[in-house]
GROMACS .gro file of C-alpha atoms in nm:
model
  501
    1MET     CA    1   1.927   0.782   0.933
    2ALA     CA    2   1.740   0.634   0.634
    3LYS     CA    3   1.808   0.946   0.431
    4THR     CA    4   2.175   0.952   0.524
    5LEU     CA    5   2.208   0.587   0.419
    6ALA     CA    6   2.039   0.665   0.089
    7CYS     CA    7   2.288   0.942   0.019
    8VAL     CA    8   2.576   0.702   0.089
    9VAL     CA    9   2.425   0.440  -0.142
   10SER     CA   10   2.375   0.697  -0.415
   11ALA     CA   11   2.739   0.799  -0.391
   12VAL     CA   12   2.854   0.437  -0.411
   13LEU     CA   13   2.636   0.369  -0.715
   14GLY     CA   14   2.759   0.678  -0.890
   15PHE     CA   15   2.443   0.889  -0.851
   16SER     CA   16   2.469   1.252  -0.749
   17ALA     CA   17   2.413   1.310  -0.378
   18ILE     CA   18   2.093   1.489  -0.290
   19GLY     CA   19   2.140   1.843  -0.161
   20TYR     CA   20   1.882   2.044   0.025
   21GLY     CA   21   2.037   2.384   0.092
   22ALA     CA   22   1.978   2.708  -0.096
   23GLY     CA   23   2.333   2.693  -0.248
   24SER     CA   24   2.403   2.691  -0.618
   25GLN     CA   25   2.113   2.545  -0.811
   26THR     CA   26   2.097   2.333  -1.125
   27GLU     CA   27   1.943   2.490  -1.433
   28LYS     CA   28   1.576   2.401  -1.476
   29ILE     CA   29   1.509   2.137  -1.742
   30PRO     CA   30   1.239   2.180  -2.014
   31ASN     CA   31   0.878   2.107  -1.916
   32ALA     CA   32   0.840   1.794  -2.130
   33GLN     CA   33   1.153   1.643  -1.981
   34ALA     CA   34   1.040   1.737  -1.629
   35GLN     CA   35   0.702   1.572  -1.685
   36ALA     CA   36   0.869   1.255  -1.809
   37THR     CA   37   1.105   1.252  -1.510
   38VAL     CA   38   0.818   1.288  -1.264
   39GLN     CA   39   0.622   1.021  -1.450
   40PHE     CA   40   0.911   0.775  -1.437
   41TRP     CA   41   0.969   0.836  -1.067
   42LEU     CA   42   0.600   0.796  -0.985
   43GLU     CA   43   0.580   0.469  -1.177
   44GLN     CA   44   0.858   0.331  -0.960
   45GLN     CA   45   0.744   0.497  -0.638
   46MET     CA   46   0.383   0.384  -0.663
   47ARG     CA   47   0.484   0.020  -0.649
   48LYS     CA   48   0.706   0.095  -0.351
   49SER     CA   49   0.439   0.304  -0.178
   50ALA     CA   50   0.175   0.034  -0.222
   51ARG     CA   51   0.412  -0.227  -0.080
   52HIS     CA   52   0.521  -0.013   0.215
   53MET     CA   53   0.160   0.085   0.288
   54THR     CA   54   0.026  -0.270   0.287
   55ASP     CA   55   0.321  -0.388   0.498
   56ASN     CA   56   0.153  -0.188   0.775
   57PHE     CA   57  -0.167  -0.395   0.759
   58LEU     CA   58  -0.208  -0.665   1.023
   59GLY     CA   59  -0.379  -0.998   0.965
   60ASN     CA   60  -0.668  -0.912   1.198
   61GLY     CA   61  -0.761  -0.606   0.989
   62ALA     CA   62  -0.591  -0.341   1.201
   63VAL     CA   63  -0.411  -0.069   1.005
   64LEU     CA   64  -0.093   0.053   1.171
   65ALA     CA   65  -0.042   0.426   1.155
   66SER     CA   66   0.329   0.343   1.154
   67PRO     CA   67   0.550   0.054   1.269
   68SER     CA   68   0.729   0.306   1.494
   69LYS     CA   69   0.698   0.206   1.862
   70ALA     CA   70   0.909   0.484   2.012
   71ASP     CA   71   0.995   0.847   1.934
   72PRO     CA   72   0.712   0.857   1.840
   73ASP     CA   73   0.490   0.561   1.930
   74TYR     CA   74   0.240   0.527   1.645
   75TYR     CA   75   0.190   0.153   1.674
   76TYR     CA   76  -0.191   0.182   1.687
   77HIS     CA   77  -0.498   0.159   1.469
   78TRP     CA   78  -0.623   0.517   1.425
   79THR     CA   79  -0.985   0.538   1.311
   80ARG     CA   80  -0.915   0.831   1.079
   81ASP     CA   81  -0.589   0.711   0.926
   82ALA     CA   82  -0.726   0.363   0.869
   83ALA     CA   83  -1.041   0.486   0.695
   84LEU     CA   84  -0.844   0.713   0.462
   85THR     CA   85  -0.589   0.444   0.388
   86MET     CA   86  -0.854   0.185   0.308
   87ALA     CA   87  -1.026   0.432   0.078
   88THR     CA   88  -0.699   0.437  -0.116
   89VAL     CA   89  -0.686   0.056  -0.110
   90ALA     CA   90  -1.039   0.047  -0.250
   91ARG     CA   91  -0.929   0.268  -0.538
   92LEU     CA   92  -0.629   0.043  -0.604
   93TYR     CA   93  -0.865  -0.255  -0.604
   94GLU     CA   94  -1.090  -0.091  -0.864
   95THR     CA   95  -0.803  -0.014  -1.100
   96GLU     CA   96  -0.595  -0.330  -1.050
   97THR     CA   97  -0.587  -0.571  -1.346
   98ASP     CA   98  -0.374  -0.847  -1.196
   99HIS     CA   99  -0.608  -1.109  -1.049
  100THR     CA  100  -0.375  -1.217  -0.768
  101GLU     CA  101  -0.305  -0.863  -0.654
  102ARG     CA  102  -0.673  -0.775  -0.673
  103ASN     CA  103  -0.757  -1.066  -0.445
  104ARG     CA  104  -0.491  -0.950  -0.201
  105LEU     CA  105  -0.634  -0.599  -0.190
  106GLY     CA  106  -0.982  -0.740  -0.147
  107GLU     CA  107  -0.866  -0.940   0.153
  108PHE     CA  108  -0.728  -0.624   0.314
  109MET     CA  109  -1.063  -0.451   0.264
  110ARG     CA  110  -1.257  -0.745   0.403
  111ASN     CA  111  -1.031  -0.776   0.709
  112TYR     CA  112  -1.061  -0.404   0.782
  113ALA     CA  113  -1.441  -0.415   0.770
  114VAL     CA  114  -1.459  -0.709   1.010
  115PHE     CA  115  -1.209  -0.541   1.244
  116VAL     CA  116  -1.398  -0.212   1.271
  117ARG     CA  117  -1.727  -0.393   1.325
  118GLY     CA  118  -1.569  -0.569   1.622
  119ILE     CA  119  -1.421  -0.260   1.787
  120ASN     CA  120  -1.744  -0.061   1.749
  121ASP     CA  121  -1.915  -0.276   2.012
  122ARG     CA  122  -1.672  -0.192   2.292
  123PRO     CA  123  -1.709   0.085   2.551
  124THR     CA  124  -1.422   0.333   2.538
  125ALA     CA  125  -1.291   0.637   2.721
  126SER     CA  126  -1.506   0.841   2.481
  127GLY     CA  127  -1.826   0.689   2.618
  128PRO     CA  128  -2.051   0.384   2.654
  129VAL     CA  129  -2.211   0.172   2.384
  130ASP     CA  130  -2.539   0.366   2.391
  131ALA     CA  131  -2.813   0.420   2.137
  132TYR     CA  132  -2.600   0.675   1.953
  133TYR     CA  133  -2.269   0.490   1.977
  134THR     CA  134  -2.090   0.753   2.184
  135ASN     CA  135  -1.808   0.501   2.227
  136ILE     CA  136  -1.689   0.526   1.866
  137GLY     CA  137  -1.571   0.884   1.901
  138GLU     CA  138  -1.249   0.717   2.010
  139PRO     CA  139  -0.944   0.825   1.807
  140LYS     CA  140  -0.733   0.510   1.824
  141TYR     CA  141  -0.713   0.146   1.938
  142TYR     CA  142  -0.446  -0.100   2.033
  143VAL     CA  143  -0.368  -0.334   1.746
  144ASP     CA  144  -0.559  -0.620   1.907
  145GLY     CA  145  -0.876  -0.408   1.888
  146SER     CA  146  -0.894  -0.308   2.253
  147PRO     CA  147  -0.961   0.064   2.310
  148TYR     CA  148  -0.675   0.297   2.396
  149ASP     CA  149  -0.726   0.373   2.764
  150ARG     CA  150  -0.480   0.656   2.836
  151PRO     CA  151  -0.528   1.033   2.821
  152TRP     CA  152  -0.575   1.162   2.465
  153GLY     CA  153  -0.763   1.426   2.269
  154ARG     CA  154  -1.122   1.301   2.286
  155PRO     CA  155  -1.362   1.283   2.118
  156GLN     CA  156  -1.263   1.289   1.750
  157THR     CA  157  -1.574   1.293   1.536
  158ASP     CA  158  -1.423   1.281   1.187
  159GLY     CA  159  -1.317   0.915   1.203
  160PRO     CA  160  -1.667   0.763   1.201
  161ALA     CA  161  -1.771   0.984   0.908
  162LEU     CA  162  -1.462   0.885   0.710
  163GLY     CA  163  -1.518   0.521   0.803
  164ALA     CA  164  -1.874   0.545   0.673
  165LEU     CA  165  -1.755   0.686   0.341
  166THR     CA  166  -1.503   0.405   0.304
  167LEU     CA  167  -1.757   0.135   0.385
  168LEU     CA  168  -2.005   0.290   0.142
  169ASN     CA  169  -1.734   0.261  -0.124
  170PHE     CA  170  -1.686  -0.105  -0.029
  171LEU     CA  171  -2.058  -0.174  -0.076
  172SER     CA  172  -2.061   0.007  -0.410
  173ILE     CA  173  -1.760  -0.192  -0.532
  174ALA     CA  174  -1.911  -0.521  -0.409
  175ALA     CA  175  -2.234  -0.447  -0.596
  176ALA     CA  176  -2.041  -0.371  -0.914
  177ASP     CA  177  -1.833  -0.688  -0.875
  178GLY     CA  178  -2.142  -0.907  -0.881
  179GLN     CA  179  -2.057  -1.273  -0.831
  180SER     CA  180  -1.680  -1.211  -0.816
  181THR     CA  181  -1.696  -0.974  -0.519
  182PHE     CA  182  -1.431  -0.962  -0.244
  183VAL     CA  183  -1.696  -1.028   0.024
  184ASP     CA  184  -1.967  -1.288   0.074
  185GLN     CA  185  -2.316  -1.209   0.198
  186GLY     CA  186  -2.222  -1.254   0.562
  187GLU     CA  187  -1.942  -1.004   0.527
  188VAL     CA  188  -2.169  -0.761   0.343
  189ARG     CA  189  -2.397  -0.777   0.645
  190VAL     CA  190  -2.103  -0.694   0.872
  191ILE     CA  191  -2.018  -0.391   0.656
  192LYS     CA  192  -2.378  -0.270   0.669
  193GLU     CA  193  -2.387  -0.300   1.047
  194ALA     CA  194  -2.063  -0.104   1.092
  195LEU     CA  195  -2.184   0.153   0.839
  196THR     CA  196  -2.507   0.212   1.032
  197GLN     CA  197  -2.313   0.257   1.356
  198TYR     CA  198  -2.082   0.513   1.197
  199LEU     CA  199  -2.367   0.706   1.035
  200ASP     CA  200  -2.584   0.708   1.348
  201TYR     CA  201  -2.288   0.837   1.549
  202THR     CA  202  -2.225   1.112   1.294
  203ALA     CA  203  -2.589   1.219   1.273
  204HIS     CA  204  -2.621   1.251   1.650
  205HIS     CA  205  -2.276   1.384   1.742
  206TRP     CA  206  -2.174   1.628   1.469
  207GLN     CA  207  -2.247   1.924   1.697
  208THR     CA  208  -2.020   1.789   1.972
  209PRO     CA  209  -1.695   1.989   2.016
  210THR     CA  210  -1.412   1.769   1.898
  211PHE     CA  211  -1.038   1.755   1.853
  212ASP     CA  212  -0.912   1.824   1.502
  213LEU     CA  213  -0.742   1.574   1.276
  214TRP     CA  214  -0.401   1.681   1.416
  215GLU     CA  215  -0.536   1.600   1.765
  216GLU     CA  216  -0.433   1.939   1.903
  217VAL     CA  217  -0.728   2.180   1.904
  218LYS     CA  218  -1.074   2.122   2.046
  219GLY     CA  219  -1.352   2.308   1.875
  220ARG     CA  220  -1.558   2.289   1.557
  221HIS     CA  221  -1.352   2.216   1.249
  222PHE     CA  222  -1.403   2.260   0.875
  223TYR     CA  223  -1.250   1.919   0.812
  224ASN     CA  224  -1.500   1.741   1.037
  225VAL     CA  225  -1.794   1.937   0.896
  226LEU     CA  226  -1.715   1.843   0.536
  227ALA     CA  227  -1.652   1.477   0.624
  228GLN     CA  228  -1.973   1.453   0.826
  229ARG     CA  229  -2.181   1.628   0.561
  230ARG     CA  230  -2.058   1.403   0.282
  231ALA     CA  231  -2.105   1.087   0.489
  232LEU     CA  232  -2.462   1.180   0.582
  233LEU     CA  233  -2.558   1.274   0.226
  234ARG     CA  234  -2.425   0.949   0.084
  235GLY     CA  235  -2.562   0.756   0.381
  236ALA     CA  236  -2.907   0.904   0.326
  237GLN     CA  237  -2.902   0.795  -0.038
  238TRP     CA  238  -2.797   0.445   0.060
  239MET     CA  239  -3.060   0.417   0.335
  240GLN     CA  240  -3.333   0.542   0.102
  241LYS     CA  241  -3.234   0.286  -0.159
  242ASN     CA  242  -3.234   0.011   0.102
  243GLY     CA  243  -3.572   0.097   0.250
  244ASP     CA  244  -3.478   0.278   0.573
  245LYS     CA  245  -3.666   0.599   0.506
  246ALA     CA  246  -3.654   0.721   0.866
  247ARG     CA  247  -3.275   0.717   0.879
  248ALA     CA  248  -3.254   0.861   0.527
  249SER     CA  249  -3.472   1.154   0.629
  250HIS     CA  250  -3.279   1.217   0.951
  251TYR     CA  251  -2.940   1.201   0.780
  252SER     CA  252  -3.055   1.437   0.505
  253ALA     CA  253  -3.181   1.692   0.756
  254GLN     CA  254  -2.853   1.691   0.945
  255ALA     CA  255  -2.655   1.722   0.621
  256ARG     CA  256  -2.854   2.033   0.527
  257LEU     CA  257  -2.759   2.191   0.858
  258LEU     CA  258  -2.395   2.102   0.798
  259THR     CA  259  -2.407   2.267   0.456
  260ALA     CA  260  -2.486   2.602   0.615
  261VAL     CA  261  -2.220   2.549   0.882
  262ALA     CA  262  -1.951   2.473   0.624
  263GLU     CA  263  -2.015   2.799   0.439
  264SER     CA  264  -1.934   2.996   0.754
  265TYR     CA  265  -1.566   2.894   0.748
  266TRP     CA  266  -1.484   3.124   0.456
  267ASP     CA  267  -1.316   3.433   0.604
  268ASP     CA  268  -1.345   3.712   0.349
  269LYS     CA  269  -1.115   3.946   0.543
  270ARG     CA  270  -0.835   3.691   0.569
  271GLY     CA  271  -0.892   3.564   0.219
  272TYR     CA  272  -0.901   3.193   0.300
  273ILE     CA  273  -1.108   2.916   0.456
  274VAL     CA  274  -1.026   2.897   0.825
  275ALA     CA  275  -0.975   2.562   0.993
  276THR     CA  276  -1.155   2.604   1.327
  277HIS     CA  277  -1.440   2.788   1.495
  278ASP     CA  278  -1.519   2.809   1.866
  279ARG     CA  279  -1.194   2.678   2.008
  280SER     CA  280  -1.267   2.532   2.352
  281GLY     CA  281  -0.947   2.348   2.437
  282GLY     CA  282  -0.610   2.229   2.322
  283ILE     CA  283  -0.329   2.448   2.194
  284ASP     CA  284  -0.392   2.824   2.181
  285TYR     CA  285  -0.111   2.952   1.957
  286LYS     CA  286  -0.262   2.872   1.616
  287ASN     CA  287  -0.338   3.235   1.544
  288SER     CA  288  -0.353   3.231   1.165
  289ASN     CA  289  -0.618   2.955   1.153
  290LEU     CA  290  -0.456   2.868   0.818
  291ASP     CA  291  -0.420   2.491   0.791
  292VAL     CA  292  -0.364   2.231   0.520
  293ALA     CA  293  -0.644   2.036   0.691
  294VAL     CA  294  -0.879   2.255   0.485
  295ILE     CA  295  -0.729   2.122   0.161
  296LEU     CA  296  -0.739   1.767   0.295
  297ALA     CA  297  -1.108   1.817   0.376
  298VAL     CA  298  -1.177   1.909   0.015
  299LEU     CA  299  -0.983   1.612  -0.121
  300HIS     CA  300  -1.137   1.360   0.118
  301THR     CA  301  -1.497   1.466   0.056
  302ASP     CA  302  -1.512   1.588  -0.304
  303ASP     CA  303  -1.791   1.425  -0.502
  304GLN     CA  304  -1.786   1.538  -0.865
  305GLY     CA  305  -1.734   1.903  -0.768
  306GLU     CA  306  -2.061   1.931  -0.579
  307PHE     CA  307  -1.954   2.142  -0.277
  308PHE     CA  308  -1.627   2.314  -0.188
  309ALA     CA  309  -1.477   2.149  -0.494
  310PRO     CA  310  -1.108   2.165  -0.590
  311THR     CA  311  -1.209   2.427  -0.849
  312ASP     CA  312  -1.384   2.650  -0.593
  313ASP     CA  313  -1.224   2.996  -0.584
  314ARG     CA  314  -1.213   2.987  -0.205
  315VAL     CA  315  -1.030   2.655  -0.205
  316LEU     CA  316  -0.779   2.770  -0.465
  317LEU     CA  317  -0.704   3.089  -0.276
  318THR     CA  318  -0.663   2.897   0.049
  319ALA     CA  319  -0.415   2.666  -0.122
  320TYR     CA  320  -0.225   2.968  -0.251
  321ARG     CA  321  -0.208   3.125   0.097
  322ILE     CA  322  -0.082   2.798   0.245
  323SER     CA  323   0.186   2.756  -0.019
  324GLN     CA  324   0.307   3.114   0.011
  325SER     CA  325   0.322   3.084   0.389
  326PHE     CA  326   0.553   2.783   0.384
  327LYS     CA  327   0.757   2.916   0.093
  328GLN     CA  328   0.866   3.197   0.322
  329LEU     CA  329   0.880   2.994   0.643
  330PHE     CA  330   1.100   2.692   0.564
  331PRO     CA  331   1.470   2.742   0.477
  332ILE     CA  332   1.463   2.433   0.250
  333ASN     CA  333   1.216   2.617   0.027
  334GLN     CA  334   1.486   2.864  -0.075
  335ARG     CA  335   1.594   2.590  -0.313
  336ASN     CA  336   1.347   2.573  -0.605
  337VAL     CA  337   1.535   2.344  -0.849
  338ASP     CA  338   1.675   2.003  -0.757
  339GLY     CA  339   1.996   1.838  -0.872
  340ASP     CA  340   1.824   1.690  -1.179
  341GLY     CA  341   1.683   2.023  -1.290
  342LEU     CA  342   1.328   1.961  -1.166
  343ALA     CA  343   1.148   2.271  -1.046
  344LEU     CA  344   1.043   2.235  -0.681
  345ALA     CA  345   0.726   2.369  -0.526
  346PRO     CA  346   0.751   2.464  -0.157
  347GLY     CA  347   0.753   2.183   0.096
  348ILE     CA  348   0.427   2.214   0.291
  349GLY     CA  349   0.372   2.170   0.663
  350ARG     CA  350   0.050   2.140   0.859
  351TYR     CA  351   0.008   2.506   0.960
  352PRO     CA  352   0.250   2.799   1.004
  353GLU     CA  353   0.260   2.797   1.385
  354ASP     CA  354   0.319   2.422   1.412
  355ARG     CA  355   0.554   2.317   1.693
  356TYR     CA  356   0.538   1.938   1.660
  357ASP     CA  357   0.870   1.803   1.534
  358GLY     CA  358   0.771   1.437   1.524
  359VAL     CA  359   0.854   1.370   1.888
  360THR     CA  360   0.826   1.690   2.093
  361ASN     CA  361   0.684   2.039   2.071
  362SER     CA  362   0.963   2.259   1.942
  363GLN     CA  363   0.937   2.344   1.571
  364GLY     CA  364   0.716   2.218   1.291
  365HIS     CA  365   0.847   2.073   0.966
  366GLY     CA  366   0.733   1.968   0.621
  367TRP     CA  367   0.487   1.679   0.593
  368PHE     CA  368   0.458   1.438   0.302
  369ILE     CA  369   0.080   1.429   0.356
  370ALA     CA  370   0.054   1.805   0.324
  371THR     CA  371   0.280   1.835   0.021
  372ALA     CA  372   0.099   1.552  -0.159
  373ALA     CA  373  -0.231   1.725  -0.081
  374LEU     CA  374  -0.122   2.037  -0.271
  375ALA     CA  375  -0.013   1.820  -0.564
  376GLU     CA  376  -0.345   1.638  -0.571
  377LEU     CA  377  -0.542   1.960  -0.544
  378HIS     CA  378  -0.376   2.094  -0.858
  379TYR     CA  379  -0.442   1.771  -1.048
  380ARG     CA  380  -0.804   1.758  -0.938
  381ALA     CA  381  -0.862   2.125  -1.013
  382ALA     CA  382  -0.722   2.067  -1.361
  383LEU     CA  383  -0.957   1.770  -1.404
  384GLY     CA  384  -1.253   1.975  -1.285
  385PHE     CA  385  -1.182   2.262  -1.523
  386ALA     CA  386  -1.113   2.022  -1.810
  387LYS     CA  387  -1.448   1.851  -1.762
  388ALA     CA  388  -1.630   2.184  -1.726
  389GLY     CA  389  -1.469   2.313  -2.046
  390ARG     CA  390  -1.397   2.657  -1.904
  391VAL     CA  391  -1.179   2.842  -1.655
  392GLU     CA  392  -1.273   3.179  -1.510
  393ILE     CA  393  -0.989   3.390  -1.372
  394ASN     CA  394  -1.137   3.660  -1.152
  395ALA     CA  395  -1.055   3.896  -0.869
  396GLN     CA  396  -1.089   3.625  -0.606
  397ASN     CA  397  -0.881   3.349  -0.763
  398ARG     CA  398  -0.631   3.561  -0.957
  399ALA     CA  399  -0.351   3.528  -0.704
  400PHE     CA  400  -0.369   3.149  -0.736
  401PHE     CA  401  -0.357   3.149  -1.116
  402ALA     CA  402  -0.083   3.413  -1.123
  403SER     CA  403   0.131   3.180  -0.911
  404LEU     CA  404   0.114   2.894  -1.165
  405PRO     CA  405   0.414   2.826  -1.390
  406GLY     CA  406   0.397   2.933  -1.753
  407SER     CA  407   0.420   3.263  -1.936
  408LEU     CA  408   0.073   3.231  -2.089
  409VAL     CA  409  -0.095   3.207  -1.748
  410ALA     CA  410   0.103   3.513  -1.640
  411THR     CA  411  -0.024   3.693  -1.949
  412LEU     CA  412  -0.384   3.592  -1.884
  413THR     CA  413  -0.368   3.714  -1.526
  414GLY     CA  414  -0.172   4.024  -1.606
  415GLY     CA  415   0.116   3.866  -1.416
  416GLN     CA  416   0.006   4.020  -1.092
  417GLU     CA  417  -0.247   3.977  -0.816
  418ARG     CA  418  -0.397   4.326  -0.858
  419PHE     CA  419  -0.480   4.295  -1.227
  420THR     CA  420  -0.855   4.364  -1.235
  421LYS     CA  421  -0.979   4.223  -1.565
  422ASP     CA  422  -1.178   3.899  -1.544
  423VAL     CA  423  -1.081   3.639  -1.801
  424VAL     CA  424  -1.286   3.341  -1.919
  425VAL     CA  425  -1.091   3.076  -2.106
  426LYS     CA  426  -1.296   2.815  -2.292
  427SER     CA  427  -1.198   2.472  -2.417
  428SER     CA  428  -1.219   2.593  -2.777
  429GLN     CA  429  -0.926   2.829  -2.714
  430ASP     CA  430  -0.559   2.728  -2.738
  431SER     CA  431  -0.496   2.901  -2.404
  432PHE     CA  432  -0.732   2.658  -2.228
  433ARG     CA  433  -0.496   2.365  -2.266
  434ALA     CA  434  -0.211   2.589  -2.150
  435VAL     CA  435  -0.394   2.663  -1.824
  436ILE     CA  436  -0.465   2.292  -1.765
  437ASN     CA  437  -0.101   2.210  -1.836
  438ALA     CA  438   0.010   2.480  -1.594
  439LEU     CA  439  -0.197   2.314  -1.322
  440LEU     CA  440  -0.040   1.979  -1.412
  441GLU     CA  441   0.308   2.132  -1.402
  442SER     CA  442   0.241   2.289  -1.065
  443GLY     CA  443   0.118   1.959  -0.924
  444ASP     CA  444   0.430   1.791  -1.059
  445GLN     CA  445   0.647   2.044  -0.878
  446TYR     CA  446   0.493   1.936  -0.546
  447VAL     CA  447   0.561   1.573  -0.640
  448ALA     CA  448   0.917   1.674  -0.725
  449ARG     CA  449   0.944   1.821  -0.376
  450ILE     CA  450   0.838   1.487  -0.228
  451ARG     CA  451   1.086   1.307  -0.453
  452HIS     CA  452   1.356   1.546  -0.331
  453HIS     CA  453   1.307   1.444   0.032
  454ALA     CA  454   1.220   1.074  -0.007
  455ASN     CA  455   1.499   0.822  -0.014
  456LEU     CA  456   1.614   0.595  -0.294
  457VAL     CA  457   1.425   0.288  -0.170
  458GLY     CA  458   1.095   0.473  -0.166
  459GLU     CA  459   1.050   0.518   0.208
  460LEU     CA  460   0.827   0.803   0.322
  461ASP     CA  461   0.827   0.893   0.688
  462GLU     CA  462   0.599   1.145   0.854
  463GLN     CA  463   0.799   1.465   0.803
  464PHE     CA  464   1.105   1.622   0.639
  465ASP     CA  465   1.315   1.873   0.829
  466ARG     CA  466   1.251   2.239   0.748
  467ASN     CA  467   1.626   2.314   0.777
  468THR     CA  468   1.810   2.003   0.660
  469GLY     CA  469   1.551   1.829   0.441
  470PHE     CA  470   1.613   1.490   0.601
  471MET     CA  471   1.318   1.272   0.697
  472ARG     CA  472   1.203   1.267   1.057
  473GLY     CA  473   0.906   1.170   1.274
  474ALA     CA  474   0.721   0.841   1.251
  475ARG     CA  475   0.885   0.590   1.016
  476HIS     CA  476   0.695   0.452   0.720
  477LEU     CA  477   0.383   0.658   0.793
  478THR     CA  478   0.096   0.470   0.631
  479TRP     CA  479  -0.091   0.790   0.551
  480SER     CA  480   0.214   0.932   0.371
  481TYR     CA  481   0.208   0.641   0.127
  482ALA     CA  482  -0.170   0.656   0.083
  483SER     CA  483  -0.163   1.031   0.014
  484LEU     CA  484   0.096   1.000  -0.262
  485LEU     CA  485  -0.089   0.705  -0.416
  486SER     CA  486  -0.406   0.916  -0.425
  487ALA     CA  487  -0.227   1.213  -0.584
  488SER     CA  488  -0.070   0.984  -0.844
  489ASP     CA  489  -0.408   0.830  -0.929
  490HIS     CA  490  -0.555   1.173  -1.004
  491ARG     CA  491  -0.251   1.268  -1.209
  492ARG     CA  492  -0.308   0.954  -1.416
  493GLN     CA  493  -0.672   1.050  -1.468
  494LEU     CA  494  -0.567   1.399  -1.574
  495LEU     CA  495  -0.318   1.268  -1.830
  496GLU     CA  496  -0.588   1.041  -1.973
  497TRP     CA  497  -0.819   1.339  -2.005
  498LEU     CA  498  -0.551   1.551  -2.171
  499LYS     CA  499  -0.514   1.293  -2.447
  500ASP     CA  500  -0.862   1.386  -2.568
  501LEU     CA  501  -0.858   1.755  -2.485
   0.00000   0.00000   0.00000
């Protein structure tokens, strides 16, 4: 309905109506013009996304997944969604220059920390408040903080790890703020208490079979493993610095085990990182085990390219396989140039076999989260290569680089996946900047896809229809806004880097 209204408004105002079908396509505009168009849209959209996202924050610190109360009912505080969203808020806080807006963002962070500390002390359907906080494996809560008490996919072990990472960021920001911090000493104590609960839960429960971030498959998941590993590594550093050597040692030992586990998800025969091992419940039709959750895992846990970085050949090839899968699967992806001449990357869904349509199990569609994840991956890979000063194109990653826009990249890769010559491009070569720009252009094409399916007032719902292109699913999905804000932030960082490259 929102999309239909937007099309009507655009017609009234004299703008061209947005078309989604394969049909006749507009001629592609030059790269410089396309980059400027994406930049202008993002500048407008980021303000709208930030406003729509924060409109879903309640005064008690709860973070609504969506204001939608029916078809579907997402009017809850999800542990995972809230942690990821508040990580985005923390980044906005760090980069905000307006004093009033910075104070507002700080209040959101403070309220969230107090809220999660309160809900962590309640028994839930996931378990009692025991020595290892079994209760906080709970996926979601009512907005007043009381635990959700109906049947659901339990436990979900990624939320506490993500919450720990977000709270660690809060503590780091507060320390850097000094006397002008967004929290007082009492609130810092609350953050530390909630952090310890989350880390203790993660250290003692990471081996527990869990439902995935889509809440559909029970097993052991790459996403959870990377989130838990990163939380325990950073938690160990924090505990060591703050004098708790016993916890630091225990967290470090568990993180080392998780490092070995994470490596096992690379499937050399399939040519991508698989999402799940040891399925023990939930849906059983996810045969490809190809899932954008793998890319989200990389984005949500990357720490200066230390492990399964955006530049990792295995990550790049997984992203390529995901993109190619949806390019062929969704009818809307037959259209690769929009009405303004912007090249469009494929709209990305969660996984090829997806049957969730936003309300029922029938047919999966494109997700703004997933499409923004592919955009961000390209921006962050470009940043990683730019900082390293070299790009190696080899047998494993060649398919990814061959898929990037630009004739020079096609020349470097031989223009085909089977070209066997390895190529190393260094920052001293003119072709190096061309490769970085190709990654930027590719990321922009995923943003253009999001722009193509968003409406004129900047609303982003959960999904966009694979056949019609219209938005569907939960309205104003908080995570949709946060994911695009994160992608835009990394694009900004990349453009800053390119100025000096």
